[in-house]
PDB file of C-alpha atoms in Angstrom:
ATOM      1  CA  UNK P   1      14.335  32.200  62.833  1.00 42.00           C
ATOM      2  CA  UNK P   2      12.818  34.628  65.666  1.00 47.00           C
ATOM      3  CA  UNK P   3       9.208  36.140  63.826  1.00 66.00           C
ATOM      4  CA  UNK P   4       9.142  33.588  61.458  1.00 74.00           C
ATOM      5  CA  UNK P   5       5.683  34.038  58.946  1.00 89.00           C
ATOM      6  CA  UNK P   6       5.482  30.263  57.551  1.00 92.00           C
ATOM      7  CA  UNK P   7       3.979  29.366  54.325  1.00 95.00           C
ATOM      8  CA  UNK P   8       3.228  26.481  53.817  1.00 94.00           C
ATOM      9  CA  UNK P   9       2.782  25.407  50.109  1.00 96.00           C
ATOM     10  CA  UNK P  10       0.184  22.025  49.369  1.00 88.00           C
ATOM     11  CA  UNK P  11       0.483  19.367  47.150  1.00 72.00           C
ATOM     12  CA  UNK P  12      -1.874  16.511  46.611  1.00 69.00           C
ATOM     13  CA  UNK P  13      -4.067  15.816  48.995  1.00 60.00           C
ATOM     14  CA  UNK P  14      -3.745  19.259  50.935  1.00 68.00           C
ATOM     15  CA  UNK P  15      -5.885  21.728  49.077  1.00 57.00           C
ATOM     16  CA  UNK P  16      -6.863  23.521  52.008  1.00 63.00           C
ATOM     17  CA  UNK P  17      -5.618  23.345  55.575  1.00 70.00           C
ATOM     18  CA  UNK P  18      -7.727  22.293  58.500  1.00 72.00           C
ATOM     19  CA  UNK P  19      -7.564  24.260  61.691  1.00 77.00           C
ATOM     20  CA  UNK P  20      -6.520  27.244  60.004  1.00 83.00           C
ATOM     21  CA  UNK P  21      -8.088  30.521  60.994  1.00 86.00           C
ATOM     22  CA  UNK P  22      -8.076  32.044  58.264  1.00 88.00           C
ATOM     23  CA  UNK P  23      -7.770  36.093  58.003  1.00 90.00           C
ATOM     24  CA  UNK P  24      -7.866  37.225  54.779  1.00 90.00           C
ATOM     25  CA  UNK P  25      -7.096  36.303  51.026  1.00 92.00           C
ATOM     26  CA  UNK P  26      -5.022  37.436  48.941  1.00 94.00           C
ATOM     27  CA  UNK P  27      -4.835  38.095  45.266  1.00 95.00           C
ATOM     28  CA  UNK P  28      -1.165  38.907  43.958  1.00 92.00           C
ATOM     29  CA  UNK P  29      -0.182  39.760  40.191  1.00 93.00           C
ATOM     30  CA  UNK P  30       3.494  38.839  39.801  1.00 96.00           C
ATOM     31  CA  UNK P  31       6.040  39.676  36.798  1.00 95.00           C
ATOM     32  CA  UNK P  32       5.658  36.011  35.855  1.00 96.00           C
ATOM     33  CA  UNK P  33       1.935  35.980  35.945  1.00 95.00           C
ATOM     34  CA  UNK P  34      -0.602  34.485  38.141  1.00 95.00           C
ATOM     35  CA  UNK P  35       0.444  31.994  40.978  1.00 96.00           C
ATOM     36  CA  UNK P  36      -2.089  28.587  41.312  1.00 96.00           C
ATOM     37  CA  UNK P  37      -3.876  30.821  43.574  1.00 94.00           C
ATOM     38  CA  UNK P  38      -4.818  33.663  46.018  1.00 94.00           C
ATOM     39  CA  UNK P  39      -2.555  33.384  49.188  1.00 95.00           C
ATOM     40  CA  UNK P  40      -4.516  32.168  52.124  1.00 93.00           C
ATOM     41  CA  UNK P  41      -3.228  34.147  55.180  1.00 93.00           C
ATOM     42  CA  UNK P  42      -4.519  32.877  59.016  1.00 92.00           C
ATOM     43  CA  UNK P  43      -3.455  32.040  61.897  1.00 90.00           C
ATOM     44  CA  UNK P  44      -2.401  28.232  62.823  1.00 88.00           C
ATOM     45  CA  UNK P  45      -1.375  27.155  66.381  1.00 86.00           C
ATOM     46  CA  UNK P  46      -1.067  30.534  67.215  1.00 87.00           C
ATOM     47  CA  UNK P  47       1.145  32.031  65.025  1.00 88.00           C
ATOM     48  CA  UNK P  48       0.584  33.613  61.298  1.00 91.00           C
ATOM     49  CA  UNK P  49       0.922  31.507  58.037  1.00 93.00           C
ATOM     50  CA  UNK P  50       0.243  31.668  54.704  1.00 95.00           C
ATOM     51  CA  UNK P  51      -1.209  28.955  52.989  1.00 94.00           C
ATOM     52  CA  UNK P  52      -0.825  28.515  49.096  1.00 95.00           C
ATOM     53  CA  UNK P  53      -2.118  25.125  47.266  1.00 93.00           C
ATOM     54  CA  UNK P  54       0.441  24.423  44.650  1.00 94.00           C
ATOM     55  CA  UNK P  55      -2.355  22.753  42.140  1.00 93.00           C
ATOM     56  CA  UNK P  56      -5.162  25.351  42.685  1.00 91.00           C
ATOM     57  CA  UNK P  57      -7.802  25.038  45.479  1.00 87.00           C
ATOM     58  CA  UNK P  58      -9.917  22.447  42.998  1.00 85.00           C
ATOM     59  CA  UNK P  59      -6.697  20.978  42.428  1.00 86.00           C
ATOM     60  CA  UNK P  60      -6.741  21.299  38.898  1.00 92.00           C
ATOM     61  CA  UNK P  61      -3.292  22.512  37.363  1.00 95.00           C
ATOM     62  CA  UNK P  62      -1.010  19.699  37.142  1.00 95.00           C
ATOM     63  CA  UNK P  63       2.718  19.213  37.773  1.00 96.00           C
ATOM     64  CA  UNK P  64       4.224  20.388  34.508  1.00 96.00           C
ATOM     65  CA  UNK P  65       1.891  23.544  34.660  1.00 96.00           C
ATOM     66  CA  UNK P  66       2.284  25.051  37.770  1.00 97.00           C
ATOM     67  CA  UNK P  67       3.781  28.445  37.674  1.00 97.00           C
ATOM     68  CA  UNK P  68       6.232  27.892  40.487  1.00 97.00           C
ATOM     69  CA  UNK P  69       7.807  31.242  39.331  1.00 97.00           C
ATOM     70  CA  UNK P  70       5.066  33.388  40.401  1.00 97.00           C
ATOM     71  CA  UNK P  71       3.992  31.438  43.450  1.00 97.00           C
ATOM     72  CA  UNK P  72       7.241  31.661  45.109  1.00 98.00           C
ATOM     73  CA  UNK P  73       7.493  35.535  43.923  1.00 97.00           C
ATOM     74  CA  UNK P  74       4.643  35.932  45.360  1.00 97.00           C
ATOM     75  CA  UNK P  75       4.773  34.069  48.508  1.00 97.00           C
ATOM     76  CA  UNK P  76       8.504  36.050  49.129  1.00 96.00           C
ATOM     77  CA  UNK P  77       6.765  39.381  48.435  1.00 95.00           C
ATOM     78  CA  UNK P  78       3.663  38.949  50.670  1.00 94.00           C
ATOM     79  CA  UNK P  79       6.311  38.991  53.617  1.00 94.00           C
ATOM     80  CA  UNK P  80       6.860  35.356  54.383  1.00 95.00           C
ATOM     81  CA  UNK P  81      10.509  33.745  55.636  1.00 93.00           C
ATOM     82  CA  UNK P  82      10.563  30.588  55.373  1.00 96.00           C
ATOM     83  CA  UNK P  83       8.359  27.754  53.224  1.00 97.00           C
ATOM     84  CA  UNK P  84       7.440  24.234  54.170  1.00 96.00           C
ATOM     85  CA  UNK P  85       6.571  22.690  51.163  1.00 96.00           C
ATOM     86  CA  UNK P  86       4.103  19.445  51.599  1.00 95.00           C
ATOM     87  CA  UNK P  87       4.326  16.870  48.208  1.00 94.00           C
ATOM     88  CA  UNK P  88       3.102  13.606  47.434  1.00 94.00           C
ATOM     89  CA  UNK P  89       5.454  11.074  46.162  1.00 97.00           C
ATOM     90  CA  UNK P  90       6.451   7.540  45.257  1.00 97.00           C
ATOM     91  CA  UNK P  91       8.097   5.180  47.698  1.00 98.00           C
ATOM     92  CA  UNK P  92      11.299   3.775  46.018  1.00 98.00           C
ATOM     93  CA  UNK P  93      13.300   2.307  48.498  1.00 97.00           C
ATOM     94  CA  UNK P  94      12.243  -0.247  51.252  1.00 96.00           C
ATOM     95  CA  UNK P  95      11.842   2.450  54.082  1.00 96.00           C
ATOM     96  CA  UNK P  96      10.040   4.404  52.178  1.00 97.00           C
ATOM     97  CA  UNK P  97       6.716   2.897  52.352  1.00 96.00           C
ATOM     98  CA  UNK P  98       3.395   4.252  51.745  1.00 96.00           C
ATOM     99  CA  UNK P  99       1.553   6.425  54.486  1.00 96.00           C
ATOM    100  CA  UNK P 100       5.163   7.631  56.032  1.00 96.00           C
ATOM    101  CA  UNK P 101       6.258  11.078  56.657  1.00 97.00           C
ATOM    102  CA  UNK P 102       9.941  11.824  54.823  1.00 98.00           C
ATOM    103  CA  UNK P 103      11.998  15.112  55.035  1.00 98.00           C
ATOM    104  CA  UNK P 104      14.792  14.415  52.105  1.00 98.00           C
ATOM    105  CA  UNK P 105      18.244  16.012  52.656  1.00 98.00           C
ATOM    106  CA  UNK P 106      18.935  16.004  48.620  1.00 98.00           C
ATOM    107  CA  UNK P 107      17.129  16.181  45.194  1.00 98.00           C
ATOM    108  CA  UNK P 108      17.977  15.164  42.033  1.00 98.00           C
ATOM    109  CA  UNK P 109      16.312  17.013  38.895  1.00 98.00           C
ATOM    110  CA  UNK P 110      14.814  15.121  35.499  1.00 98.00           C
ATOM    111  CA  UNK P 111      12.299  17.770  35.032  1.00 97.00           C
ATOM    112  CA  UNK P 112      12.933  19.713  31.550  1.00 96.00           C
ATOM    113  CA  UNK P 113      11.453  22.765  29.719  1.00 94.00           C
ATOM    114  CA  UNK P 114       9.990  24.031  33.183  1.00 96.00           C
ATOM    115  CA  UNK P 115      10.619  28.126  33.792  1.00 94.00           C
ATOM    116  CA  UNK P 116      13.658  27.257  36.712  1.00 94.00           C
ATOM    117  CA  UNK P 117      15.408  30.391  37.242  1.00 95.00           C
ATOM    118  CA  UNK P 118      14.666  33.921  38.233  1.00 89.00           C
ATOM    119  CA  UNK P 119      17.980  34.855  36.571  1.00 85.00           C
ATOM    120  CA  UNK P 120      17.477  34.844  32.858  1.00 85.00           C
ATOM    121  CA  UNK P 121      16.885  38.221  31.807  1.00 78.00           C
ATOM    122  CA  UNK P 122      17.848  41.936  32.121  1.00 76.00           C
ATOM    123  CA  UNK P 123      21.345  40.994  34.451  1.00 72.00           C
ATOM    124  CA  UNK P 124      24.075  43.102  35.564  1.00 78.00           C
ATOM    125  CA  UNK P 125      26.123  39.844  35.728  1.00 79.00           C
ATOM    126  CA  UNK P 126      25.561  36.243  35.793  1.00 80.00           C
ATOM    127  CA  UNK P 127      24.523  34.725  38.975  1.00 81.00           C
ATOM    128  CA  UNK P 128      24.770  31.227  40.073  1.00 87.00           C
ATOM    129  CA  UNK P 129      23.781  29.977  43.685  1.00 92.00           C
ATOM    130  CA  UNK P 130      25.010  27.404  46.034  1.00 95.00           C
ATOM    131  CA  UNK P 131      22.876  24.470  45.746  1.00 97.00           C
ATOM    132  CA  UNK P 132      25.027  22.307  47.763  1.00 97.00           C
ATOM    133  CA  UNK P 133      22.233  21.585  49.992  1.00 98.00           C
ATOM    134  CA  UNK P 134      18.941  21.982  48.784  1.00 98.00           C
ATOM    135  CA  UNK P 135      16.598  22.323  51.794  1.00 98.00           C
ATOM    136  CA  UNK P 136      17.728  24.790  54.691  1.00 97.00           C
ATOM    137  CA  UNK P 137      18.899  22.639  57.535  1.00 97.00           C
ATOM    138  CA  UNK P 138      17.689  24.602  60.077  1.00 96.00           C
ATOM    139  CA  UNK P 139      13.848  24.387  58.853  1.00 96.00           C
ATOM    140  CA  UNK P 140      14.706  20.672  58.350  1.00 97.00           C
ATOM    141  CA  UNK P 141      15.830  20.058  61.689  1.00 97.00           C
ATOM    142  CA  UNK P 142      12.917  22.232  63.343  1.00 96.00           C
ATOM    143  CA  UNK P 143      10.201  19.433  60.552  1.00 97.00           C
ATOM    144  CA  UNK P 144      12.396  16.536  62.270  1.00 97.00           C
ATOM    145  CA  UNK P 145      12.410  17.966  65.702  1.00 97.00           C
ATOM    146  CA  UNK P 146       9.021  18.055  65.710  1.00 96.00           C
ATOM    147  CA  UNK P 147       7.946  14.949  64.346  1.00 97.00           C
ATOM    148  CA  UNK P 148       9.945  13.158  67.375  1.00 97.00           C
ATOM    149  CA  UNK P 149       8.204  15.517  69.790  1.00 96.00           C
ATOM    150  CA  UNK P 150       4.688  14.230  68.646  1.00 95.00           C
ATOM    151  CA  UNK P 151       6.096  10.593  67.771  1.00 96.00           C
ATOM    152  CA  UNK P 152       5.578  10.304  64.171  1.00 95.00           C
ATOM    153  CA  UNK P 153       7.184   7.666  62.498  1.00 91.00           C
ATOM    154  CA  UNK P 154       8.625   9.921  59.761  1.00 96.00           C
ATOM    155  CA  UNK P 155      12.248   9.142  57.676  1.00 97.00           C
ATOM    156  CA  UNK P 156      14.777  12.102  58.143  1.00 97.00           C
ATOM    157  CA  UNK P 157      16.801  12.003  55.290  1.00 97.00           C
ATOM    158  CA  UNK P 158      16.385  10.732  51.439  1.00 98.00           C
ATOM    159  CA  UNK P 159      17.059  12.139  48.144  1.00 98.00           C
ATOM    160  CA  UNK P 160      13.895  12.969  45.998  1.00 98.00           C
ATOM    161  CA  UNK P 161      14.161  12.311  42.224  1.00 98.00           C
ATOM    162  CA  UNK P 162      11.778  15.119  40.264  1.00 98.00           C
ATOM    163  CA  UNK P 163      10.164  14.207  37.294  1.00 98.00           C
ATOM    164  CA  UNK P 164       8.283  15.599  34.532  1.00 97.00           C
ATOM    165  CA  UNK P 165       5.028  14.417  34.754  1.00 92.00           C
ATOM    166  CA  UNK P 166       2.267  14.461  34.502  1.00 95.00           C
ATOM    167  CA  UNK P 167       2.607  10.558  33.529  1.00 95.00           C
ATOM    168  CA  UNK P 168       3.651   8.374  36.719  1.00 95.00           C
ATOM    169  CA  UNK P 169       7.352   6.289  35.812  1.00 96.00           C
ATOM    170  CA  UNK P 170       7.772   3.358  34.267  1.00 97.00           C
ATOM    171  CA  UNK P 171       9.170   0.437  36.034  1.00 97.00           C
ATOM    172  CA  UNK P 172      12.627   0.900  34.271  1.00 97.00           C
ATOM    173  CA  UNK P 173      12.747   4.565  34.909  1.00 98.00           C
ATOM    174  CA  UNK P 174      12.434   4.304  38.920  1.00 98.00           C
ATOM    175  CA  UNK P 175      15.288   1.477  38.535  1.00 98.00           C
ATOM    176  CA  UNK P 176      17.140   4.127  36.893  1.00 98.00           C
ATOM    177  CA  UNK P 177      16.284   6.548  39.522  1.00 98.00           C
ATOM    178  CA  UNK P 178      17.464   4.053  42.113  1.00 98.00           C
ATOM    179  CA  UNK P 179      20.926   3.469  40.865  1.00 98.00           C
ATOM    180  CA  UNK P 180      21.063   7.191  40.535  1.00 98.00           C
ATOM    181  CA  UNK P 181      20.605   7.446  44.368  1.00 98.00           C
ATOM    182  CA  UNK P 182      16.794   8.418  44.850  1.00 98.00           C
ATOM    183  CA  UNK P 183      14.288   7.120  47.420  1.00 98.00           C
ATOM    184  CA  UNK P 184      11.502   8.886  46.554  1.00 98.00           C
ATOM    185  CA  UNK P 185      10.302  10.132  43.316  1.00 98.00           C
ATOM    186  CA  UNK P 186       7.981  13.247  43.021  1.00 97.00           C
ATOM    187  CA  UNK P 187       6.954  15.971  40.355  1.00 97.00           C
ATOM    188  CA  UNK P 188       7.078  19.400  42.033  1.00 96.00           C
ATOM    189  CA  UNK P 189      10.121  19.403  44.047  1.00 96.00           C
ATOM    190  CA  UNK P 190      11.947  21.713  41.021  1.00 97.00           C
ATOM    191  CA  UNK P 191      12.231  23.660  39.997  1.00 98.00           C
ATOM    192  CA  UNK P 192       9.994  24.617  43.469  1.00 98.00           C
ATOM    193  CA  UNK P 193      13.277  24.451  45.835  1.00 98.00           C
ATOM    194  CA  UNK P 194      15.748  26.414  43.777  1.00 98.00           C
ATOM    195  CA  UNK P 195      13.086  29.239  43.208  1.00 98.00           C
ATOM    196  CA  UNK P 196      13.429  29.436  47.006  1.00 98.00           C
ATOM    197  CA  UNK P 197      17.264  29.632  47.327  1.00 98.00           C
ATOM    198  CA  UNK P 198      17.352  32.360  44.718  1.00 97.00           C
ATOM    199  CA  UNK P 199      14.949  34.345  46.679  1.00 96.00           C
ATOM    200  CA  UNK P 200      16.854  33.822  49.954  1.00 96.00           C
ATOM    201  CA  UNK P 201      13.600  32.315  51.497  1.00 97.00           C
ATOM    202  CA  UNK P 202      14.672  29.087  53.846  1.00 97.00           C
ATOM    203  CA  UNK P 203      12.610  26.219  52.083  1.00 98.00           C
ATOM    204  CA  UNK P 204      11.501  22.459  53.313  1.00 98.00           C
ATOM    205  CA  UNK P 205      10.340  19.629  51.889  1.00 98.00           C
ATOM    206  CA  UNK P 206       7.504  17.546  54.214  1.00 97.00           C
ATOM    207  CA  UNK P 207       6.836  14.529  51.473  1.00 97.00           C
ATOM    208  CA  UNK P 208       3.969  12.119  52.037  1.00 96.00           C
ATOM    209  CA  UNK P 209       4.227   8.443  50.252  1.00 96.00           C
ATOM    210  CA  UNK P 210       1.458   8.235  48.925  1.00 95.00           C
ATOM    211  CA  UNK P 211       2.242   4.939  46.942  1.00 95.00           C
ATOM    212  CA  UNK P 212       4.991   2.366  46.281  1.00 97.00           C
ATOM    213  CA  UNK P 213       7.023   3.523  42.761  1.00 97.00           C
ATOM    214  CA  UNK P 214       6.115   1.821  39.321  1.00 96.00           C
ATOM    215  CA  UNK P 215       7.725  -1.554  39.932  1.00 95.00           C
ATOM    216  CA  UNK P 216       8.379  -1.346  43.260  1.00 94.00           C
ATOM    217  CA  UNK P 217       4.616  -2.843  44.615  1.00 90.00           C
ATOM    218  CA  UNK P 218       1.683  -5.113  43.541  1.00 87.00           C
ATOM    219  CA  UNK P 219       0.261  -4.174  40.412  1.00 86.00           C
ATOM    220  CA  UNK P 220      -0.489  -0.823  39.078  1.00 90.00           C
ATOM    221  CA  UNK P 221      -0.827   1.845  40.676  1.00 91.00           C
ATOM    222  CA  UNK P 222      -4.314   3.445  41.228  1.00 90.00           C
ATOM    223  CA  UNK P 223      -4.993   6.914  42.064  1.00 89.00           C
ATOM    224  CA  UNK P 224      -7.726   5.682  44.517  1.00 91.00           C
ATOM    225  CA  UNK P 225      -4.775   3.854  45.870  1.00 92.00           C
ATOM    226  CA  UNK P 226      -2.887   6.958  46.450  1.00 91.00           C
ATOM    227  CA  UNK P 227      -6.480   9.392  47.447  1.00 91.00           C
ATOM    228  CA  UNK P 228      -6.615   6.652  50.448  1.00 93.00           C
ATOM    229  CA  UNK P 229      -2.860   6.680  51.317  1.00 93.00           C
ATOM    230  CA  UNK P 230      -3.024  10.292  51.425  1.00 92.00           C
ATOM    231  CA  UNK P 231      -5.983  10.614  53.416  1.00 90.00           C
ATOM    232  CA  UNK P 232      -4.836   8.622  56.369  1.00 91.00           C
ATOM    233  CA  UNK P 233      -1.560  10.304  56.085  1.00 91.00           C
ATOM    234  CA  UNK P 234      -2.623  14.190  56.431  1.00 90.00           C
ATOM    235  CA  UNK P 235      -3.622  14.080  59.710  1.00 90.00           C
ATOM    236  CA  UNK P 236       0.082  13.289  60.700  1.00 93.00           C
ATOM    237  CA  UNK P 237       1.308  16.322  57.917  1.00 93.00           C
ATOM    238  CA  UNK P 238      -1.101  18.630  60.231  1.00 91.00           C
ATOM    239  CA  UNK P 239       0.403  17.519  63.079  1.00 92.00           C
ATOM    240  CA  UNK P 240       3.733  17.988  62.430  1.00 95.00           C
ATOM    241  CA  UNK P 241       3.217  21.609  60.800  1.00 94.00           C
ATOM    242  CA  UNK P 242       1.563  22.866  64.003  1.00 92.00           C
ATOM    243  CA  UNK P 243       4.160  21.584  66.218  1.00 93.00           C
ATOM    244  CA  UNK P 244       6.911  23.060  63.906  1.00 93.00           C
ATOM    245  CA  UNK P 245       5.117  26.381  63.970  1.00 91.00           C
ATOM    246  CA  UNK P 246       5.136  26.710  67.873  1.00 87.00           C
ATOM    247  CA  UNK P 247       8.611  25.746  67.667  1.00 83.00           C
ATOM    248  CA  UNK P 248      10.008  28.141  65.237  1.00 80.00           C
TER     249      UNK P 248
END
């Protein structure tokens, strides 16, 4: 991944990235209409990025309505390679506990009705893409790599369940998601990761628990709950980007 531009795309909680120096903005018009926002293009630990907050910079477009269509469109055409994509989720199983860093390995997709595929109009031929592996392992390995280098006490591997949002689970759905294999639940991670593979554009997941699942801890879940768990959490996120980007 030699010249490697990074974008990193932010979910709750990451509306703007500290320590970024930032160069200019930019406004792109896609063929799928506007992305949450103008790209954000600086330079962090040395090396170019582009920054691009998935729910707007006031955070105000939630899960169901973000155009992920046009913000990975226009993240590919601004000249980036590669995407680290930060999300909040749910904790579902035991090691997945609120505050922890988590780089999943798989995905599993209950979203519906959301705009998934670049591939739906004016084809030559039908096209379908490996999706074997969702998240490019070498990305992956350079998020895990250098978490361990900074000794953050992040999980390497899990399989994130997207939902629909923007309602949080019930109890009896993240059981559901459980015996289907997930644990961590989310509501951006598709169609967000496929978007990437059609594009060619190597693609991450950094996920930050932000609370346990419905069911899963003490009462109901509060979104001051999840503000706070976030909050201490992003430093770590921060962290771990910068060391990735020197490594990459």
């Amino acid at each position: 991944m030699t010249d490697t531009i990074l974008a990193i795309i932010g979910g709750t909680g990451l509306t703007s990235l500290k320590g970024l120096e930032i160069s200019r903005r930019e406004v792109m018009h896609t063929p799928y209409g506007e992305p949450s926002g103008p790209l954000t293009h600086g330079i962090l630990a040395g090396r170019e990025v582009v920054f691009l907050a998935r729910h707007g910079y006031s955070h105000t477009i939630p899960p169901h309505q973000v155009n992920y269509r046009a913000n990975v469109w226009a993240l590919k055409h601004a000249g980036v390679s590669a995407v680290v994509a930060v999300a909040a989720v749910g904790g579902i199983t035991a090691e997945m506990r609120p505050r922890r860093l988590v780089f999943p390995n798989q995905i599993i997709d209950y979203t519906w009705s959301r705009a998934h595929t670049f591939f739906n109009k004016d084809l030559t031929h039908v096209v379908h893409v490996d999706f074997t592996e969702p998240y490019d392992a070498d990305l992956r390995r350079k998020l895990i790599e250098a978490a361990r280098t900074i000794k953050i006490d992040a999980v390497e591997q899990g399989t994130y369940g997207a939902t629909q949002g923007p309602r949080l689970e019930t109890a009896a759905e993240i059981d559901r998601l459980e015996r289907d294999g997930c644990d961590l639940v989310g509501m951006t991670g598709m169609p967000e990761a496929v978007l990437a593979r059609e594009l060619e554009l190597p693609y991450a997941t950094c996920a930050v628990v932000a609370n346990w699942a419905a069911g899963r801890g003490e009462g109901v879940i509060t979104m001051d709950e999840v503000r706070e768990n976030l909050d201490a959490a992003m430093a770590n996120v921060r962290r771990v980007l910068e060391a990735t980007i020197k490594a990459l």
